[in-house]
mmCIF file of C-alpha atoms and ligand atoms in Angstrom:
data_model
loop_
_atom_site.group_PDB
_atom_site.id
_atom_site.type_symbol
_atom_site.label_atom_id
_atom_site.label_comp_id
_atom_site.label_asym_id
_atom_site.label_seq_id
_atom_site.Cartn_x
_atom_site.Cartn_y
_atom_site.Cartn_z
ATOM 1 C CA UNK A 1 48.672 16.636 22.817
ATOM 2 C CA UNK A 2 46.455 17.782 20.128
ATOM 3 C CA UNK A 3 44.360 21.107 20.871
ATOM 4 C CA UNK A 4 41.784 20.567 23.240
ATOM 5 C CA UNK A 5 38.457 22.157 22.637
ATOM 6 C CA UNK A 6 36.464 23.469 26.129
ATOM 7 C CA UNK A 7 32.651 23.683 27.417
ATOM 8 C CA UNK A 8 32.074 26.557 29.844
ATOM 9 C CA UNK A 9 34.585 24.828 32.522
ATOM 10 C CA UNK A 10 38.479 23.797 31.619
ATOM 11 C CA UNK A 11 38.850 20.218 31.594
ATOM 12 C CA UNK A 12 41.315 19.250 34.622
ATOM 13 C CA UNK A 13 45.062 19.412 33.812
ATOM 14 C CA UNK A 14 46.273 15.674 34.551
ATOM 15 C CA UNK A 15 43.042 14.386 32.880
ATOM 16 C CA UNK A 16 43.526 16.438 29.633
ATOM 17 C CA UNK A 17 47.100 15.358 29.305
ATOM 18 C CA UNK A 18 46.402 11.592 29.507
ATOM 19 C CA UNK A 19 45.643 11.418 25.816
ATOM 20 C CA UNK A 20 47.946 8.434 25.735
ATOM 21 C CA UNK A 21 46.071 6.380 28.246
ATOM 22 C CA UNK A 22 42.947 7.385 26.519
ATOM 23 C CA UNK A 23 44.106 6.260 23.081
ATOM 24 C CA UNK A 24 45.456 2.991 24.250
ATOM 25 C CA UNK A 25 42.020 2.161 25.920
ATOM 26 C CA UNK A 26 40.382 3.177 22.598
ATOM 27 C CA UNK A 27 42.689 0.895 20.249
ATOM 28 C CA UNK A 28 41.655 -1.887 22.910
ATOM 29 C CA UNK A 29 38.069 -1.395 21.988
ATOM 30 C CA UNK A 30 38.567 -0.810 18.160
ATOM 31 C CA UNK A 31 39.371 -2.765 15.570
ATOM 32 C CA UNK A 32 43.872 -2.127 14.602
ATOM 33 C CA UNK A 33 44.320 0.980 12.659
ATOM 34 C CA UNK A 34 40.456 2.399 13.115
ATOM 35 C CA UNK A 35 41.396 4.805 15.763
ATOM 36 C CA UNK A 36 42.932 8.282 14.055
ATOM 37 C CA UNK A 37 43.736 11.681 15.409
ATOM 38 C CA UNK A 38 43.126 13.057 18.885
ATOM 39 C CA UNK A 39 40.018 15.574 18.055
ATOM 40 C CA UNK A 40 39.298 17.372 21.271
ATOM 41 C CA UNK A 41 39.400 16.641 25.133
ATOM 42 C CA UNK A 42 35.915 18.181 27.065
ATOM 43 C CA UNK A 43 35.310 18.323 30.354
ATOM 44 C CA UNK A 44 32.481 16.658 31.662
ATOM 45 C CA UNK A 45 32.929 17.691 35.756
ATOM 46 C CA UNK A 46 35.518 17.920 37.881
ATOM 47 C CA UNK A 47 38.159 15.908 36.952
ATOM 48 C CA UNK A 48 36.635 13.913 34.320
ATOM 49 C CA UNK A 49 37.350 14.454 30.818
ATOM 50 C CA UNK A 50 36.755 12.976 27.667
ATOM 51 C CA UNK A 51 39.101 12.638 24.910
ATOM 52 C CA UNK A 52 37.493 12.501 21.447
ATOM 53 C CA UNK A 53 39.371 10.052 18.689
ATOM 54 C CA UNK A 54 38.198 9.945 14.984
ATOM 55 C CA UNK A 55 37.137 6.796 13.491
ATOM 56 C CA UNK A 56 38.634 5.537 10.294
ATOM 57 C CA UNK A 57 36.356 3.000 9.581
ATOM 58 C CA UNK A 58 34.140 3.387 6.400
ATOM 59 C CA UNK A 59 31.062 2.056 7.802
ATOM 60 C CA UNK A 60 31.507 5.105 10.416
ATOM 61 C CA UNK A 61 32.010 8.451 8.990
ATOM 62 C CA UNK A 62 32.133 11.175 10.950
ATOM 63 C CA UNK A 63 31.863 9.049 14.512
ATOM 64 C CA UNK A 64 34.397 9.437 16.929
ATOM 65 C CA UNK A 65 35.785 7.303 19.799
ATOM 66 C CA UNK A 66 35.215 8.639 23.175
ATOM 67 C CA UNK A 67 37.024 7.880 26.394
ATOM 68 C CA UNK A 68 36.406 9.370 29.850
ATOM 69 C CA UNK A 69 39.159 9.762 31.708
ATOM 70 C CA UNK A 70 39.074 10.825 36.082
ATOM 71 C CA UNK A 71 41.138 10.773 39.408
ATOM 72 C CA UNK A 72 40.380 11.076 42.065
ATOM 73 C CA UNK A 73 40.377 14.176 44.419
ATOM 74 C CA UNK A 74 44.024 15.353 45.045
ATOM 75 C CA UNK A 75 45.252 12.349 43.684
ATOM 76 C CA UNK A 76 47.507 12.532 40.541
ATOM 77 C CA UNK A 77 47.169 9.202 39.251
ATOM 78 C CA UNK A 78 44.233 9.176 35.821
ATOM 79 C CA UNK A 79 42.007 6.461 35.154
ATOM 80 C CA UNK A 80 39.932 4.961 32.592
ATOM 81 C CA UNK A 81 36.296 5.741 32.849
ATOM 82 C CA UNK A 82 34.782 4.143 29.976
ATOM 83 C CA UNK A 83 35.612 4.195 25.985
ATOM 84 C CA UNK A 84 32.600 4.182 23.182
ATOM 85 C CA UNK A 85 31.747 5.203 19.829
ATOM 86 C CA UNK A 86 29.804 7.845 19.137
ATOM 87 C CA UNK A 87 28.055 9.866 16.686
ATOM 88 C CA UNK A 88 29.891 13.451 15.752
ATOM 89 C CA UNK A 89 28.069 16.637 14.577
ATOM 90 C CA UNK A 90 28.463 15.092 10.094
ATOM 91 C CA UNK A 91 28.462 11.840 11.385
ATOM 92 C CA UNK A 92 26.637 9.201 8.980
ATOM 93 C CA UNK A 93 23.132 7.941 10.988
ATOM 94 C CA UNK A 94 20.718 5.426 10.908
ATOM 95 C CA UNK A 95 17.551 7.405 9.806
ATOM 96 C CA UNK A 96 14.744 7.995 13.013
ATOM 97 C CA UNK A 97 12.991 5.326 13.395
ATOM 98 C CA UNK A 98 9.524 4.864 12.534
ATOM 99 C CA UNK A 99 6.751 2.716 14.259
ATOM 100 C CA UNK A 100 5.918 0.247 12.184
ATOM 101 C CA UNK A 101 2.228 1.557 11.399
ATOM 102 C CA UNK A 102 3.737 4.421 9.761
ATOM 103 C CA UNK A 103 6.155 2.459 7.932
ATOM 104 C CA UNK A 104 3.426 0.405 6.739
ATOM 105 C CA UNK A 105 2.707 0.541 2.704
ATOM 106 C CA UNK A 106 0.292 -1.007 0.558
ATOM 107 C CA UNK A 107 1.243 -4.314 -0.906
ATOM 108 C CA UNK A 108 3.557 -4.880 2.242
ATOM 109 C CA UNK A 109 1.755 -7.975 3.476
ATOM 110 C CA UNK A 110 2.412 -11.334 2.823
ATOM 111 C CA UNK A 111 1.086 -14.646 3.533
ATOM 112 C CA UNK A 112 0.745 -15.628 6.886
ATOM 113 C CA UNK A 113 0.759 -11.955 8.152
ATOM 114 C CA UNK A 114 -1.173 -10.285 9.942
ATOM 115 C CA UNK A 115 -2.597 -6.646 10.497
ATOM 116 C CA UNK A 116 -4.309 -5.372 13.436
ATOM 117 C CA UNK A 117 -6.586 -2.746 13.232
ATOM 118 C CA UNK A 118 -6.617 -0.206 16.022
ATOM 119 C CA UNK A 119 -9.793 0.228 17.733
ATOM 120 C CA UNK A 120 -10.192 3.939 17.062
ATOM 121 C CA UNK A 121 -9.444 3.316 13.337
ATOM 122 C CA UNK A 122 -11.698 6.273 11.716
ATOM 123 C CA UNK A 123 -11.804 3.926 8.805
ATOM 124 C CA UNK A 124 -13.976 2.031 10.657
ATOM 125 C CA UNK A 125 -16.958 2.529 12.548
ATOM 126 C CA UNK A 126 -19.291 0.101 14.705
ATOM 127 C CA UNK A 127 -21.690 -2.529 13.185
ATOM 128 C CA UNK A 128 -24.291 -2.171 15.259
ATOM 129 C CA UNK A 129 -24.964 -0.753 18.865
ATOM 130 C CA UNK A 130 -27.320 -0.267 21.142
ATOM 131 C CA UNK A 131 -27.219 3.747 21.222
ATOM 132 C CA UNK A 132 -30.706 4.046 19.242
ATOM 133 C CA UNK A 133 -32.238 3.479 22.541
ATOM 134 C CA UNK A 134 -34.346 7.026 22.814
ATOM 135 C CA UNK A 135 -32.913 9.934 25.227
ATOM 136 C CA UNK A 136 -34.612 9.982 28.516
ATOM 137 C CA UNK A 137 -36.207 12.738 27.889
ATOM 138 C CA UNK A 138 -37.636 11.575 24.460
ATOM 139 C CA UNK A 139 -41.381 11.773 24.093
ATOM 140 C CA UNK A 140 -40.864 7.867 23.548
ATOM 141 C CA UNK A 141 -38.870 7.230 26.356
ATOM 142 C CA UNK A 142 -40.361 5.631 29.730
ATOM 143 C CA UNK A 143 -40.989 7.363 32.680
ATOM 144 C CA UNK A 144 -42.345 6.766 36.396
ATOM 145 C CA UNK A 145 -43.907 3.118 37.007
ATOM 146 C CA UNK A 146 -43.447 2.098 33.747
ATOM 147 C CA UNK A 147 -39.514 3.064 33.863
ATOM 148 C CA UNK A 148 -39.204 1.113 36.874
ATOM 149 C CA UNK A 149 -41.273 -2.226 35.519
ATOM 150 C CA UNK A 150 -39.018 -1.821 32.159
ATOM 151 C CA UNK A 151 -35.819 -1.858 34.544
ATOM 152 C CA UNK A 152 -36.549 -4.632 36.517
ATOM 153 C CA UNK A 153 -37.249 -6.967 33.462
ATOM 154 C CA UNK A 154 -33.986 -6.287 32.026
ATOM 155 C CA UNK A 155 -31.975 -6.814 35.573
ATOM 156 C CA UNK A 156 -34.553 -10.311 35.751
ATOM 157 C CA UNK A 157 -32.764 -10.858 32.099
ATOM 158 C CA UNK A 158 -29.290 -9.724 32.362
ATOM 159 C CA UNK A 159 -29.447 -12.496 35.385
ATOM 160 C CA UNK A 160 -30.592 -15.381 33.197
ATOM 161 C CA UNK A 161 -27.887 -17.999 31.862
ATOM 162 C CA UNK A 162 -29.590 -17.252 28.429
ATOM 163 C CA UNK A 163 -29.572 -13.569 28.435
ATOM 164 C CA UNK A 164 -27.423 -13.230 25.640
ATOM 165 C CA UNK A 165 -30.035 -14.535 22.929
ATOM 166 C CA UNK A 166 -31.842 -11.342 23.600
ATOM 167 C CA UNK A 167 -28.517 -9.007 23.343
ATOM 168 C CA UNK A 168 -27.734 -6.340 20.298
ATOM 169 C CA UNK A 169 -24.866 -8.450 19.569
ATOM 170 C CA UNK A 170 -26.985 -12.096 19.015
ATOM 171 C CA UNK A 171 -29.660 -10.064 17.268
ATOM 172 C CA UNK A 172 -27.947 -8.196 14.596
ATOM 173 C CA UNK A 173 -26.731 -11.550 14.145
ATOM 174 C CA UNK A 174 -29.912 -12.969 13.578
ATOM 175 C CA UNK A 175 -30.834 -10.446 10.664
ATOM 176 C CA UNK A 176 -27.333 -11.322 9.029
ATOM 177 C CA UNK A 177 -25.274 -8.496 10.052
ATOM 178 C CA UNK A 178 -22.111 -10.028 11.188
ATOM 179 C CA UNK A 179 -19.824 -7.515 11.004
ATOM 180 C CA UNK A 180 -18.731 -5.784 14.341
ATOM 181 C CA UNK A 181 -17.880 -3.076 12.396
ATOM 182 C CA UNK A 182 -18.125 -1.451 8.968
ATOM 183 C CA UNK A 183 -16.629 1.252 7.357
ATOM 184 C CA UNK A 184 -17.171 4.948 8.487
ATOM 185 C CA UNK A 185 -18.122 7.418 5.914
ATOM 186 C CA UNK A 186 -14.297 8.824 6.134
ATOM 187 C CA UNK A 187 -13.265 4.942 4.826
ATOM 188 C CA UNK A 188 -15.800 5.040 2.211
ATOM 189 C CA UNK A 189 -14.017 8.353 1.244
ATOM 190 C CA UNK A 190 -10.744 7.389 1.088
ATOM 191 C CA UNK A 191 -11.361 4.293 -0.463
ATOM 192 C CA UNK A 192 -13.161 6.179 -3.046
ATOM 193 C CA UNK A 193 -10.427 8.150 -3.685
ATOM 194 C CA UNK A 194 -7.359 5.951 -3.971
ATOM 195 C CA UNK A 195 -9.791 3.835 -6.691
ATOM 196 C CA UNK A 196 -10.510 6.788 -8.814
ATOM 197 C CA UNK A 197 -6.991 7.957 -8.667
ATOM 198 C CA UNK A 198 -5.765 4.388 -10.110
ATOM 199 C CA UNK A 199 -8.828 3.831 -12.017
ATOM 200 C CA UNK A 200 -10.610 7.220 -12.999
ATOM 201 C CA UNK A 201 -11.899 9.410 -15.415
ATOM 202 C CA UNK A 202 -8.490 11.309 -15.150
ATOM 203 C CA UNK A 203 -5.917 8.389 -15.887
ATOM 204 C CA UNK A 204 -4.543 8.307 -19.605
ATOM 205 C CA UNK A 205 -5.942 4.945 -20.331
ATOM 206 C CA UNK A 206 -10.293 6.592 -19.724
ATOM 207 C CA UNK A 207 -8.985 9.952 -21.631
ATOM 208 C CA UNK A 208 -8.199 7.488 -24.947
ATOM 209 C CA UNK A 209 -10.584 5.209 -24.186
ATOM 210 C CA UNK A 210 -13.753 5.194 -26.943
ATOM 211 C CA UNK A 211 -16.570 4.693 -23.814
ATOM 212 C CA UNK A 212 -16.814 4.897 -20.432
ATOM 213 C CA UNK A 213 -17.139 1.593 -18.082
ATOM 214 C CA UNK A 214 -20.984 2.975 -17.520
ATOM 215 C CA UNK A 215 -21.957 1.418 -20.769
ATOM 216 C CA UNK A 216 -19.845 -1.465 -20.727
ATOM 217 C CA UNK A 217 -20.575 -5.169 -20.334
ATOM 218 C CA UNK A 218 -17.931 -6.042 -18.616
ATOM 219 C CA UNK A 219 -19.073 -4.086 -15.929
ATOM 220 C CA UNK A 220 -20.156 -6.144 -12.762
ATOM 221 C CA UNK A 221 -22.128 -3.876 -10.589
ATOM 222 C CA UNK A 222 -21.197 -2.942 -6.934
ATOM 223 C CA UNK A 223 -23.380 -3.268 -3.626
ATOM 224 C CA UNK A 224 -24.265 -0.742 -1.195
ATOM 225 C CA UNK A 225 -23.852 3.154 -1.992
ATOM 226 C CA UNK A 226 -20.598 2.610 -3.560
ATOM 227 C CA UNK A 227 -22.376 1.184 -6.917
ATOM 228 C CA UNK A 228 -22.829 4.988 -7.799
ATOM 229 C CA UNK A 229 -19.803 5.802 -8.967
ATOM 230 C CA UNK A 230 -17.947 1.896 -9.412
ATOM 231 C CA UNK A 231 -17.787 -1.305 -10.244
ATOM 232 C CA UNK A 232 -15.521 -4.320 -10.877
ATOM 233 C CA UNK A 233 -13.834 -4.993 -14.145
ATOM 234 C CA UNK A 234 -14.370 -8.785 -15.687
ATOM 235 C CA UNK A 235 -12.683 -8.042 -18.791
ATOM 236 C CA UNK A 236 -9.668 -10.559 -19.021
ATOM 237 C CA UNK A 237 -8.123 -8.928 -21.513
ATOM 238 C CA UNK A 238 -8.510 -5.184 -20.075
ATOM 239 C CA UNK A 239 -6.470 -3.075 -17.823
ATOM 240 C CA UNK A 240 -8.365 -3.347 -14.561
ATOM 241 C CA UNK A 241 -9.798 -7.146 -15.035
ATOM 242 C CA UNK A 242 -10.719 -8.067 -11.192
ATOM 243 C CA UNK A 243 -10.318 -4.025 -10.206
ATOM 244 C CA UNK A 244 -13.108 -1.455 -8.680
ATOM 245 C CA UNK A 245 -12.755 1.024 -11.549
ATOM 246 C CA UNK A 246 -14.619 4.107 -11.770
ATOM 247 C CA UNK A 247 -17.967 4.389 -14.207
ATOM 248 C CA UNK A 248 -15.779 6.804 -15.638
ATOM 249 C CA UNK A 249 -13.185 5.063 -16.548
ATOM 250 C CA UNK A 250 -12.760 3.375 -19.848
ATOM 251 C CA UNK A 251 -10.574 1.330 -21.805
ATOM 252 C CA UNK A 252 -10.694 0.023 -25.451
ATOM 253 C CA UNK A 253 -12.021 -3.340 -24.505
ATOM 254 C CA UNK A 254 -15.377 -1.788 -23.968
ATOM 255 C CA UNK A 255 -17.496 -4.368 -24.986
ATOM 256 C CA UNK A 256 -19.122 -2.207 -27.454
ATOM 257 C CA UNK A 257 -16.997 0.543 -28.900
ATOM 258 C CA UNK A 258 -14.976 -1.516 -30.878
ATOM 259 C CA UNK A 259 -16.587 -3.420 -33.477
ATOM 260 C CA UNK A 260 -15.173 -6.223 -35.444
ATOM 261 C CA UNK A 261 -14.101 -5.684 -39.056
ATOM 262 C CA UNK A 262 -15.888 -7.532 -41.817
ATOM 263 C CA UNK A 263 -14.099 -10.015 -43.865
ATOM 264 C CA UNK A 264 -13.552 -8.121 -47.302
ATOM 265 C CA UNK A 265 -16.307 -9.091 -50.208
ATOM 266 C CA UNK A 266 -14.187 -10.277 -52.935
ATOM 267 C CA UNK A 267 -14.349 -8.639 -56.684
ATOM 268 C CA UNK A 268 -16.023 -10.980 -59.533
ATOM 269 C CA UNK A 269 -13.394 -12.745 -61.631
ATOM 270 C CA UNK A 270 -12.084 -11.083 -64.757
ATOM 271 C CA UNK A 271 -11.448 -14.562 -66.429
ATOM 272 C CA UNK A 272 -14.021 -17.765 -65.324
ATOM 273 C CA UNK A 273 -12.053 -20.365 -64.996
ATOM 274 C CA UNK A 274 -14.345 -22.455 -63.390
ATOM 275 C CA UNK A 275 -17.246 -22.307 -66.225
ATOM 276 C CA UNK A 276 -17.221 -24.108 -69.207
ATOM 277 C CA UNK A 277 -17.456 -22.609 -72.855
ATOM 278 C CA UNK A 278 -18.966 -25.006 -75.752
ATOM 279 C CA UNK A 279 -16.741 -24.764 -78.605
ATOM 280 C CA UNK A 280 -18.142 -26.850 -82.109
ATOM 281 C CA UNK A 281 -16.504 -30.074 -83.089
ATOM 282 C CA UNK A 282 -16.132 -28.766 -86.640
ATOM 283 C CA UNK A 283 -17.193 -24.848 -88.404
ATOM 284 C CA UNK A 284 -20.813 -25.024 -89.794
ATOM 285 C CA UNK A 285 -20.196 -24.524 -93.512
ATOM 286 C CA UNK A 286 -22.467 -21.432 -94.486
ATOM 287 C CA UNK A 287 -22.333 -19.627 -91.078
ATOM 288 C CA UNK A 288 -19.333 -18.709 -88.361
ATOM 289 C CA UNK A 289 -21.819 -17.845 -85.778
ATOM 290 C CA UNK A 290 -20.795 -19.796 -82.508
ATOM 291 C CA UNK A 291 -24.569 -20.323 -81.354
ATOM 292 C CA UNK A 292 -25.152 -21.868 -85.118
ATOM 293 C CA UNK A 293 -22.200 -23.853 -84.864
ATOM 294 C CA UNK A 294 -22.677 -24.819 -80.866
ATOM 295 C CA UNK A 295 -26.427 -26.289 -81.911
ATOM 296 C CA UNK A 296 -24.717 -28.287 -84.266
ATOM 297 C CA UNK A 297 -22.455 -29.675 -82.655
ATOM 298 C CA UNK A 298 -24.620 -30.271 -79.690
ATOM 299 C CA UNK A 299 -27.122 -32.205 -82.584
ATOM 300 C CA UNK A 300 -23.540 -34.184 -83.442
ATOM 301 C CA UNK A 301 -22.795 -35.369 -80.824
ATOM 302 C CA UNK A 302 -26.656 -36.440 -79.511
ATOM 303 C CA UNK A 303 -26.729 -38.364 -82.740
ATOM 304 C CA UNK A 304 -23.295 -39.939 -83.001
HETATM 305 S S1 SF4 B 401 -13.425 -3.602 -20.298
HETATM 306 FE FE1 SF4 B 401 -12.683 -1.491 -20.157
HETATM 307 S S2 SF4 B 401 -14.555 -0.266 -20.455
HETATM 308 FE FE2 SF4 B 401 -15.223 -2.337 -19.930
HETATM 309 S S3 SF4 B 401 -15.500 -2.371 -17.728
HETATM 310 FE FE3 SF4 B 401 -13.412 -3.073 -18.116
HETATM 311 S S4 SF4 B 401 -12.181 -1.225 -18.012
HETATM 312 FE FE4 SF4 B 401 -14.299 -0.549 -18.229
#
């Protein structure tokens, strides 16, 4: 028998030597040849011990079989327990796992998927709600007779089939706001900042760019308080076409910085070769001027 290793109590004679019976139960649970040297025996009570075998297969470095040997009181025959794998102190481990909300990154979703949004997500913050109603003890608030008038209409209308026309919910529905709930100021932040980090003044492509998005047509305008500091890209041919980008950022598709080159004006010819020069038929006899000679010939050949 290999040497055994101990806890605080020695593991139980007839238990510890039954390293035979223990390997034999773990070669009936591994696959041939995975089960290697005897590693330690520990006990884990009174006459129960477990024998630790190390596990050759790749997949499984630095696991170990384990099998739990016992007998019973004053009894000398040992038997098996129970015989599984487990994890040494260098064994190789799946890492922790993570719920799947933390695991979560952007661009992970696909078609057909879908993401629920927790109900306490501080991205998010309600719609509407009925907490503008003033504080009791608001110089608008009612009091007395009046209180009591004011609460039994609204238990007469709470009662009615039709009640709900008259709730916050139908209401803010009338006057178009739809939305349950909107995003909270700490949304707006964040959303803010993962934009401007893609799409900001600081990013290499606005440092080289000739002018800012502010200035450029391309430039669709945002709504609500947003529209400060972004707005959407339409240039095809730029970087962020169909992206928030900040006013600050800029590209070199601004529709204005970069102006398109004139054609170049050509230089006059040094030779015409489109014109025609008048050359005389014949010489005039008393003069070699070309003009004197051109008239001539011009006479010539009117009269010929
Ligand atoms: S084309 Fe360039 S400068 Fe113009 S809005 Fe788009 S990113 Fe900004």
């Amino acid at each position: 028998m290999s040497a055994a290793t101990t806890r605080s109590r020695t593991p139980d004679r007839l238990c510890a030597e039954a390293v035979d019976l223990a390997r034999e139960a773990a070669e009936e649970a591994a696959a041939p040849g995975v089960v290697g040297e005897h590693v330690s025996a520990v006990a884990e009570g009174d006459r129960v011990v477990t024998h630790f075998f190390e596990c050759k297969e790749p997949g499984y470095r630095g696991w170990r079989w384990a099998v739990t040997v016992a007998r019973a009181s004053r009894a000398k025959l040992v038997t098996l327990d129970e015989t599984v794998l487990l994890p040494g102190p260098d064994a190789l481990q799946a890492p922790e796992w993570v719920p799947w909300s933390e695991r979560l990154r952007p661009g992970d979703m696909g078609p057909g998927d879908l993401l629920p949004t927790e109900a306490d997500d501080l991205r998010l913050e309600p719609g509407y709600s009925d907490e503008d109603a003033p504080p009791p003890n608001s110089v608008v608030s009612v009091s007395g007779e009046l209180a009591e008038r004011v609460e039994a209409e609204d238990a007469e209308l709470v009662s009615r089939p039709d009640a709900s026309r008259g709730s916050i919910a139908s209401l803010a529905e009338e006057l178009g706001m739809r939305r349950a709930r909107v995003l909270s100021r700490y949304g707006l932040h964040a959303a803010a900042d993962r934009w401007d980090e893609s799409f900001g003044a600081k990013t290499p492509m606005a440092q080289a760019a000739p002018a800012s998005c502010v200035s450029c047509a391309f430039l669709v305008p945002l709504a609500g308080s947003l529209r400060q500091a972004f707005g959407i890209c339409a240039n095809e041919f730029g970087p962020a076409d169909g992206r928030v980008v900040s006013l600050s950022y800029g590209c070199g598709g601004h529709s204005e910085a970069a102006v398109m080159p004139k054609p170049p004006r050509p230089s006059p010819p040094v030779l015409d070769t489109l014109g025609a020069d008048a050359l005389p038929l014949r010489p005039a006899a008393d003069s070699g001027s070309v003009e004197a000679a051109g008239d001539e010939s011009a006479e010539d050949l009117g009269h010929s």
